[in-house]
mmCIF file of C-alpha atoms and ligand atoms in Angstrom:
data_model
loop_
_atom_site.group_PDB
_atom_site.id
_atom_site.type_symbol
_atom_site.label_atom_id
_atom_site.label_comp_id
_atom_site.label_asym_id
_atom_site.label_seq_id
_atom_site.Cartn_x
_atom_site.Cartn_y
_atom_site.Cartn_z
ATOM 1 C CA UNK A 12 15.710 -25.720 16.264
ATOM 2 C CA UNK A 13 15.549 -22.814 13.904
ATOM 3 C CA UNK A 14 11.994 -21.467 12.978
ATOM 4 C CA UNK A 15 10.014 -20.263 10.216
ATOM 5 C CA UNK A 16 8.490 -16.448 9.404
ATOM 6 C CA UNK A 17 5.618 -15.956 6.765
ATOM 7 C CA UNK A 18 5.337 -12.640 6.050
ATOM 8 C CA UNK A 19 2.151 -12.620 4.775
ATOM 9 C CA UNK A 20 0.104 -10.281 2.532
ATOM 10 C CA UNK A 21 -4.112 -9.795 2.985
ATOM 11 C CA UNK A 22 -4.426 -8.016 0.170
ATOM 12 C CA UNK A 23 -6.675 -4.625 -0.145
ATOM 13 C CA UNK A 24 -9.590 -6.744 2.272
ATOM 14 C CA UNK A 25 -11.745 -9.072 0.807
ATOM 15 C CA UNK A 26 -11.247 -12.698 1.623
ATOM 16 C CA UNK A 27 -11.070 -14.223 -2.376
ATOM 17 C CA UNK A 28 -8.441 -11.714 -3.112
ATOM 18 C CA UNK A 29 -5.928 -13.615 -0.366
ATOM 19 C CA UNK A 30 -3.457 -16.367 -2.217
ATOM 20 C CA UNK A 31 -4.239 -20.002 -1.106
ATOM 21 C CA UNK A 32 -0.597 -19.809 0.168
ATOM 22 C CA UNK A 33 -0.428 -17.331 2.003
ATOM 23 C CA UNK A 34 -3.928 -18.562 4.145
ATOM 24 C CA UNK A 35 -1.773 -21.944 4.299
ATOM 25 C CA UNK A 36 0.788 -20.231 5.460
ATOM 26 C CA UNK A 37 -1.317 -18.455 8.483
ATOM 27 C CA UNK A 38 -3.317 -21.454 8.688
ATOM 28 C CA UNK A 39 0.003 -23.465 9.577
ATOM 29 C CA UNK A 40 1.263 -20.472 12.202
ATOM 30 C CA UNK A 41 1.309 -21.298 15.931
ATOM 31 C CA UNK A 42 1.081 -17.554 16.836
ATOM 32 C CA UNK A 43 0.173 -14.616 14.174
ATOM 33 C CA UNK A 44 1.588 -10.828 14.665
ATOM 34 C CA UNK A 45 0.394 -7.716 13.250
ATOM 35 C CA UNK A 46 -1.310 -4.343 13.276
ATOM 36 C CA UNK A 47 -4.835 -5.074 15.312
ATOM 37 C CA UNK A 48 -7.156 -4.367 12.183
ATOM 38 C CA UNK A 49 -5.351 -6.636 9.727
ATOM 39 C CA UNK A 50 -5.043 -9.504 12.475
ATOM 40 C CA UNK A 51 -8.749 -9.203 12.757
ATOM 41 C CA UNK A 52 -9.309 -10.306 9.274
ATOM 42 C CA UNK A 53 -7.574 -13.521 9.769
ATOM 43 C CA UNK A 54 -9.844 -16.194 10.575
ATOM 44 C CA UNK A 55 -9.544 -17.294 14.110
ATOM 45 C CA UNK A 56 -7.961 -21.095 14.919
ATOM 46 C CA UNK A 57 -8.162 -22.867 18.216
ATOM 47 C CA UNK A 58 -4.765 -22.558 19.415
ATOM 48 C CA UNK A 59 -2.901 -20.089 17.620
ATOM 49 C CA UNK A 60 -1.503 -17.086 19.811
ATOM 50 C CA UNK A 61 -2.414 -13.936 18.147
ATOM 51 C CA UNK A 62 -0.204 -10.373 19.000
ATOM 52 C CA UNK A 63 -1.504 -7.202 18.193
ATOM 53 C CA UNK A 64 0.246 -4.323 18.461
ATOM 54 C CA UNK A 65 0.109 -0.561 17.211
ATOM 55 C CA UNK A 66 0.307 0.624 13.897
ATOM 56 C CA UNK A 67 3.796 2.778 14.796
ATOM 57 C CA UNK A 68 5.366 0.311 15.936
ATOM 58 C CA UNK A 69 6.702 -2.078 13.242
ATOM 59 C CA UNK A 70 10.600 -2.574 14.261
ATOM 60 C CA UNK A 71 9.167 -3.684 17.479
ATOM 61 C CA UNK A 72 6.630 -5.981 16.352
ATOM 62 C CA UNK A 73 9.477 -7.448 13.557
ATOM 63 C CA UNK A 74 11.817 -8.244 16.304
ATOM 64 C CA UNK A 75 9.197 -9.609 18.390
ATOM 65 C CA UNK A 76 8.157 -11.774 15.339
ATOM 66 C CA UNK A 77 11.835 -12.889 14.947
ATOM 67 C CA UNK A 78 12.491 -14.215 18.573
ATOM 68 C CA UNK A 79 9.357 -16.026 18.305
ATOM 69 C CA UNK A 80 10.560 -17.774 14.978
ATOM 70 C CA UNK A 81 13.511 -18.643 16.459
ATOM 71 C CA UNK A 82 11.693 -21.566 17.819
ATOM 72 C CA UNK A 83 8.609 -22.093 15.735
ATOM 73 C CA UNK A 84 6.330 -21.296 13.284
ATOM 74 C CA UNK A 85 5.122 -17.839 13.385
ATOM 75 C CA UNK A 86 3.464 -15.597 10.621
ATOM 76 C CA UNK A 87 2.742 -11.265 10.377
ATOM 77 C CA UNK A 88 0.661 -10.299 8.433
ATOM 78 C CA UNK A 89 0.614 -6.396 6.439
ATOM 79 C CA UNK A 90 -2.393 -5.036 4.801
ATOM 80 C CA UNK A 91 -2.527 -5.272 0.456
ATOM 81 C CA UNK A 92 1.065 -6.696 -0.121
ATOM 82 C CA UNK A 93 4.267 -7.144 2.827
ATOM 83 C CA UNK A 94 6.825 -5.481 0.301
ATOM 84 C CA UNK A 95 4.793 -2.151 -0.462
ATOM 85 C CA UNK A 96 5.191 0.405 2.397
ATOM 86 C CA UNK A 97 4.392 -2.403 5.107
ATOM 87 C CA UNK A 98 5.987 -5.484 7.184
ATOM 88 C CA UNK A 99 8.688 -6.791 5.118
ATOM 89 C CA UNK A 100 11.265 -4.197 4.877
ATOM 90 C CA UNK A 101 10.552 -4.068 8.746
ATOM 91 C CA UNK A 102 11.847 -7.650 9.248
ATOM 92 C CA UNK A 103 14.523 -7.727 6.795
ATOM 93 C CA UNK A 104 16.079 -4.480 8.855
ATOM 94 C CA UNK A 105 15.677 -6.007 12.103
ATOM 95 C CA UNK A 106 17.303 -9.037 10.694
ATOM 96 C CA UNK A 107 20.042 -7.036 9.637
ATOM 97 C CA UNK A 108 20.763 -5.627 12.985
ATOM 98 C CA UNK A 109 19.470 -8.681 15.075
ATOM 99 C CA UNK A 110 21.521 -11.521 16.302
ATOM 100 C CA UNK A 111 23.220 -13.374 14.069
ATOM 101 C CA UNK A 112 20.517 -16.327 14.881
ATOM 102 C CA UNK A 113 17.948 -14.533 13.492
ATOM 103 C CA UNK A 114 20.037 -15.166 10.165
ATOM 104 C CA UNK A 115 18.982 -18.971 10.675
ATOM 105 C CA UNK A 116 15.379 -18.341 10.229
ATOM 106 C CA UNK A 117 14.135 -19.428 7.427
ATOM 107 C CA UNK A 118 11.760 -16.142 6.273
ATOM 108 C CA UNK A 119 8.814 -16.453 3.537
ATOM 109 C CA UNK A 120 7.105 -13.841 2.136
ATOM 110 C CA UNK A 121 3.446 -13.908 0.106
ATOM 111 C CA UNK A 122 3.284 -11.417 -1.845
ATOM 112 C CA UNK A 123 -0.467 -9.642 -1.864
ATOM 113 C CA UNK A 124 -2.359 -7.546 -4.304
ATOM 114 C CA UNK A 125 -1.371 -3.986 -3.605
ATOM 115 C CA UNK A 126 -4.080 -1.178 -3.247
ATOM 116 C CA UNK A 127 -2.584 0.986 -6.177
ATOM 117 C CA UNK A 128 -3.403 -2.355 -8.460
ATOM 118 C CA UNK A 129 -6.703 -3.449 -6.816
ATOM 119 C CA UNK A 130 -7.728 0.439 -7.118
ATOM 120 C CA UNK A 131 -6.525 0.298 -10.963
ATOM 121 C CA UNK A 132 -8.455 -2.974 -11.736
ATOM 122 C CA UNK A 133 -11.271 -1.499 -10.323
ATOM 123 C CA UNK A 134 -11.586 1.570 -12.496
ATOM 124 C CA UNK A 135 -9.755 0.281 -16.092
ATOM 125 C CA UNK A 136 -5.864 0.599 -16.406
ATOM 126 C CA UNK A 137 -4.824 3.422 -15.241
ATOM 127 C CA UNK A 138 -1.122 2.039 -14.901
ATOM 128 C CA UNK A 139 -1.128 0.552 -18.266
ATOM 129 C CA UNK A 140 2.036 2.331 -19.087
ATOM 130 C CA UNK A 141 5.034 2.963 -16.893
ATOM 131 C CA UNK A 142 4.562 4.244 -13.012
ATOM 132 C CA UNK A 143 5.420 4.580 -9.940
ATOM 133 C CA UNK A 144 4.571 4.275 -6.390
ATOM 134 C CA UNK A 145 5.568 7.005 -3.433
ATOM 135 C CA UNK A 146 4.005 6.986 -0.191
ATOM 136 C CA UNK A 147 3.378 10.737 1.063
ATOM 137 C CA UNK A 148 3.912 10.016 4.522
ATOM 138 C CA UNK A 149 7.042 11.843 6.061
ATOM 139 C CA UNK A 150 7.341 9.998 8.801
ATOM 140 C CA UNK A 151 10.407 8.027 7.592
ATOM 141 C CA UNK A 152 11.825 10.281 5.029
ATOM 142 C CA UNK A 153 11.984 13.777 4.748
ATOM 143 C CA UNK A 154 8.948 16.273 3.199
ATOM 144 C CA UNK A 155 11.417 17.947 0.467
ATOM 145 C CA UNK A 156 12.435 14.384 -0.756
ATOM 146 C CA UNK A 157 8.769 13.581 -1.209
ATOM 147 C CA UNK A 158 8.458 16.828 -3.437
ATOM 148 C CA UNK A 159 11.645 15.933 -5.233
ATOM 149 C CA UNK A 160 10.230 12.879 -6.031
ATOM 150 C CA UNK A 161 6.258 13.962 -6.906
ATOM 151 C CA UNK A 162 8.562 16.643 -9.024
ATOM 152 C CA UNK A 163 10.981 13.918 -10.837
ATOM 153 C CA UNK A 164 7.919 11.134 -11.557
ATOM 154 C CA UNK A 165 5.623 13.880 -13.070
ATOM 155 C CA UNK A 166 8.559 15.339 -15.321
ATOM 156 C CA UNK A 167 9.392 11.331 -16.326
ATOM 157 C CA UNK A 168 5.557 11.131 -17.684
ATOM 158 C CA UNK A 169 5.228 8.701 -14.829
ATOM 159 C CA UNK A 170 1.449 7.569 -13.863
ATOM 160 C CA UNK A 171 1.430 7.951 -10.085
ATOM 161 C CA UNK A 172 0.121 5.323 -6.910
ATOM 162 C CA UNK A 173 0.164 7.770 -3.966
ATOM 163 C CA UNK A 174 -0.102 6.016 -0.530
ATOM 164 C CA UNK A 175 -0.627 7.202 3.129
ATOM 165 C CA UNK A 176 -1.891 10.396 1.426
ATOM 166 C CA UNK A 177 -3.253 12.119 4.151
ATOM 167 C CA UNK A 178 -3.655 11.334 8.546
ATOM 168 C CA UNK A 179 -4.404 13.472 11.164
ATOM 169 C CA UNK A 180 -0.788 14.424 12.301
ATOM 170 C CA UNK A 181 -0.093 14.847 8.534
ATOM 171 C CA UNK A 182 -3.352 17.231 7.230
ATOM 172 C CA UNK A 183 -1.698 19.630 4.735
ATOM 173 C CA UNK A 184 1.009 17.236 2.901
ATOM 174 C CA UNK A 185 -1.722 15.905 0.368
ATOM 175 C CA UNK A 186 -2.809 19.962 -0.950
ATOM 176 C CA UNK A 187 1.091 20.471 -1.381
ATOM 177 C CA UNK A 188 1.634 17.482 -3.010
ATOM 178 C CA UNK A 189 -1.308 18.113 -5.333
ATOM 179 C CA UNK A 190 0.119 21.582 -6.130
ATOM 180 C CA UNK A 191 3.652 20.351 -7.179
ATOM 181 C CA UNK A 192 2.129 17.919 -9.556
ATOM 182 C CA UNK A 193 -0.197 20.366 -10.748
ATOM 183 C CA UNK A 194 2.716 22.828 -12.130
ATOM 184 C CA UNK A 195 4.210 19.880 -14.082
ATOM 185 C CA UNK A 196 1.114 18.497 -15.566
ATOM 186 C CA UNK A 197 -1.928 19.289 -17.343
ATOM 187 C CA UNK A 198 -4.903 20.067 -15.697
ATOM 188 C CA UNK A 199 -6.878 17.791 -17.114
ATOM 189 C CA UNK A 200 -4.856 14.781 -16.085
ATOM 190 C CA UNK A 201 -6.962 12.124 -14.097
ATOM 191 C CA UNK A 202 -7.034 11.484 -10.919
ATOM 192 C CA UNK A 203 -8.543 8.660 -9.156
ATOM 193 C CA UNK A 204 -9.083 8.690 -5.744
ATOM 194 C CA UNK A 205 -10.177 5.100 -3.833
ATOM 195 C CA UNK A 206 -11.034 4.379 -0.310
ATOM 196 C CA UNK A 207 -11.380 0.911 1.333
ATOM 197 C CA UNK A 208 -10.685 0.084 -2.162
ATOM 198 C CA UNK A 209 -12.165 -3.964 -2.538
ATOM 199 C CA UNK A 210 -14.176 -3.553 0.739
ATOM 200 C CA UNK A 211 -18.073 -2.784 1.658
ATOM 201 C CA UNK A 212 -17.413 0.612 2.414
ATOM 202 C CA UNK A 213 -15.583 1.497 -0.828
ATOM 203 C CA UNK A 214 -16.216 4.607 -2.584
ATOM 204 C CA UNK A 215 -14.152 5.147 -5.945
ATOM 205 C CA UNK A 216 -13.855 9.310 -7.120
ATOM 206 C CA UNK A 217 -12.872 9.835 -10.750
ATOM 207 C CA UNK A 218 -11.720 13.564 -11.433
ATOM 208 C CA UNK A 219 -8.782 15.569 -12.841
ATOM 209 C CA UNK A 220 -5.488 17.117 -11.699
ATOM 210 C CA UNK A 221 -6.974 20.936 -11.451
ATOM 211 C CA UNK A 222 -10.634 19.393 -9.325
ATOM 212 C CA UNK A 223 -8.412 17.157 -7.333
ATOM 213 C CA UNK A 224 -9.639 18.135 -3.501
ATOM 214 C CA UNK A 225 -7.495 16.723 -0.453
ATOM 215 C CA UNK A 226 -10.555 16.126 1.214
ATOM 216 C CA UNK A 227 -11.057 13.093 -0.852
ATOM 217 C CA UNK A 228 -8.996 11.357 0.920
ATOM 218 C CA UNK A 229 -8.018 9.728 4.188
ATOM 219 C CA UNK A 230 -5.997 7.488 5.834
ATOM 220 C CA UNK A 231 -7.723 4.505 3.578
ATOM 221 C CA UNK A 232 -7.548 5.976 0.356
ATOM 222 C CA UNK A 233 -5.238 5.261 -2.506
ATOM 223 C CA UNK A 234 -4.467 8.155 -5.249
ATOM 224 C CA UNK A 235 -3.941 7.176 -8.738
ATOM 225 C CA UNK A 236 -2.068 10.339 -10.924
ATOM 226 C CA UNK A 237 -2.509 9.458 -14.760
ATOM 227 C CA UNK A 238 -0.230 10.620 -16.947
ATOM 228 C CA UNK A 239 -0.711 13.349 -20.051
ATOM 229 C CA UNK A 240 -1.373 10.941 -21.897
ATOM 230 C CA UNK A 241 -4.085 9.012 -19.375
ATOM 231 C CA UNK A 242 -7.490 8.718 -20.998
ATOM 232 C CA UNK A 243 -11.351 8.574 -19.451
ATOM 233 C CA UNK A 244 -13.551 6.838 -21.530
ATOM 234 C CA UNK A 245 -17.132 7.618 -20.681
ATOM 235 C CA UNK A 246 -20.094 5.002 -21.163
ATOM 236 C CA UNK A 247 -23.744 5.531 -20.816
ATOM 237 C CA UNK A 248 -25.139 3.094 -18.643
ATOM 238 C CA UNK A 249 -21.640 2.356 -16.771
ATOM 239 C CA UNK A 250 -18.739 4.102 -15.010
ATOM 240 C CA UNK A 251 -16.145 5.202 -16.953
ATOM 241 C CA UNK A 252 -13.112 3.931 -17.792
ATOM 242 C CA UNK A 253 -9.756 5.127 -17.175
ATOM 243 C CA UNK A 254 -6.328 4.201 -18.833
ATOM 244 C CA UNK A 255 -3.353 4.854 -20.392
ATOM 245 C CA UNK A 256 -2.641 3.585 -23.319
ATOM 246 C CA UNK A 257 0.478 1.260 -24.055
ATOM 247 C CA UNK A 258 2.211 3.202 -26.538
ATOM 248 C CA UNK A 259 3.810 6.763 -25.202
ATOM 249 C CA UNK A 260 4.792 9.418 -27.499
ATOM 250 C CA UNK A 261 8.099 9.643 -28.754
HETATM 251 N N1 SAH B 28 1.054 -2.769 2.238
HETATM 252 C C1 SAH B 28 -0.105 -1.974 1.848
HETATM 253 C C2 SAH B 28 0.174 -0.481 1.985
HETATM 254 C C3 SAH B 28 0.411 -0.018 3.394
HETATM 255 S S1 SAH B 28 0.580 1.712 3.530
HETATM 256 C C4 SAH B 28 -0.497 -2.338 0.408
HETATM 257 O O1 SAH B 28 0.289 -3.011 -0.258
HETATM 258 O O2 SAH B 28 -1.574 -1.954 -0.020
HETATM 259 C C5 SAH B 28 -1.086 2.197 3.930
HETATM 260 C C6 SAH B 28 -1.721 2.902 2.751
HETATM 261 O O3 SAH B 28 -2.105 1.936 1.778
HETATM 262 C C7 SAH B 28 -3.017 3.645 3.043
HETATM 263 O O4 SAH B 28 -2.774 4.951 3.564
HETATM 264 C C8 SAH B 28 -3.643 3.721 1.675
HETATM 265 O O5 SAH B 28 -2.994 4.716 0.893
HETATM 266 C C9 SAH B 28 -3.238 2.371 1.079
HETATM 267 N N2 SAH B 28 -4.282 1.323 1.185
HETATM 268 C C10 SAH B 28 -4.180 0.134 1.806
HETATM 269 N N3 SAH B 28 -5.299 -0.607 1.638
HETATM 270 C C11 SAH B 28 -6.134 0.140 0.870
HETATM 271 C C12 SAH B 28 -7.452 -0.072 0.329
HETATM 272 N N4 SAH B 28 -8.134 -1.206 0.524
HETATM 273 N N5 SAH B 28 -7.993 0.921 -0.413
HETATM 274 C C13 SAH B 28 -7.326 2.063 -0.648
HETATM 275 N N6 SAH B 28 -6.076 2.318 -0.167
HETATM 276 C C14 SAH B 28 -5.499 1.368 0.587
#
């Protein structure tokens, strides 16, 4: 018999925010996989294996996901959505390389809302206009491509998401990714920094390009980069609001 994978998004960490599919879908799992702190937000059910395993190790956990499903029903869940620097790509690489089997699996994925769009909604519309998304961990790529790229999307008038800005093995990455962005855009560009973005321990920092302090950030935070353009909209008895307009210069 050939299984079933969800692949299965949480979204930034409050329950409401998770799709009624994709809790069906984990709801309907005979054992769950995933990274220990994201399996502990799915609600317990009598009977359903659960696998943790480390955050590092995601080809492992895929393929240990896959043999499962060759048999059964079987779901992973990834933090925000599966597609965006998470689970997903994982399984559809050790698919590639697997057994030819694991090409009989029938694989689902529910999509989940982001952090760079839960941190947006929270603070206006910062990516009302066109943007991008690059994760500033160089774990899987190299450090000069990430500069290339901070480099290219500030010189497109891209607004920015930047993920995994900052961890303890990677300290200074976030200060020289600030400093390429600030020789290609104004100063005054802003720059939102949100942690735990959508959960009780959320803190939201509005500021610009030239104030922006690495220290704002850890492993939970999510970095939006506005563009020239980007505006902050101050209001008396409220936070402000940040956006960028639809329309972009010709
Ligand atoms: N698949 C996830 C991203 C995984 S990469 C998603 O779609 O959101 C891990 C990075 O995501 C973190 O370093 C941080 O930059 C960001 N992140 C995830 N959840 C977040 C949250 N609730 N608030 C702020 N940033 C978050």
């Amino acid at each position: 018999m050939s299984g079933r994978l969800d692949i299965v998004g949480l979204g930034p960490g409050r329950e409401g925010l998770v799709t009624p599919e994709a809790s069906a879908a984990l709801e309907a799992a005979g054992a769950v996989y995933g990274y220990g702190p994201y399996l502990d937000r799915v609600p317990l059910r009598s009977g359903q294996a659960r696998h943790a395993s480390d955050n590092r190790v995601e080809l492992d956990r895929a393929r240990a996901a896959l043999e499962a499903a060759e048999t059964g029903r079987v779901a992973m869940v990834s933090g925000g959505d599966p597609g965006v620097f998470a689970m997903a790509a994982a399984v559809c690489e050790a698919v590639e390389q697997g057994p030819a089997a694991w090409r009989g699996i029938e694989i689902v994925v529910h999509p989940g809302i982001t952090a760079m769009l839960a941190l947006a909604a929270r603070v206006g519309a910062p990516l009302g206009h066109d943007f991008c998304a690059i994760s500033l961990s160089d774990n899987l790529k190299p450090w000069p491509l990430v500069e290339r790229r901070l480099a290219a999307a500030a010189q497109a008038g891209f607004a920015m998401a930047l993920y995994n800005p900052i961890s303890r093995a990677r300290p200074w990455q976030l200060g020289a990714g600030l400093d390429i962005l600030r020789a290609h855009l104004p100063g005054e560009t802003p720059v939102v920094f949100g942690r735990a973005v959508m959960r009780e321990e959320e803190e939201i920092r509005i500021t610009t390009l030239a104030a922006a302090d690495p220290a704002s950030a850890d492993m939970s935070t999510c970095i939006l980069v506005g563009t020239a353009e980007t505006r902050v909209i101050a209001r008396p008895a409220l936070p402000p609001l940040v956006y960028t307009p639809r329309r972009a210069p010709a």
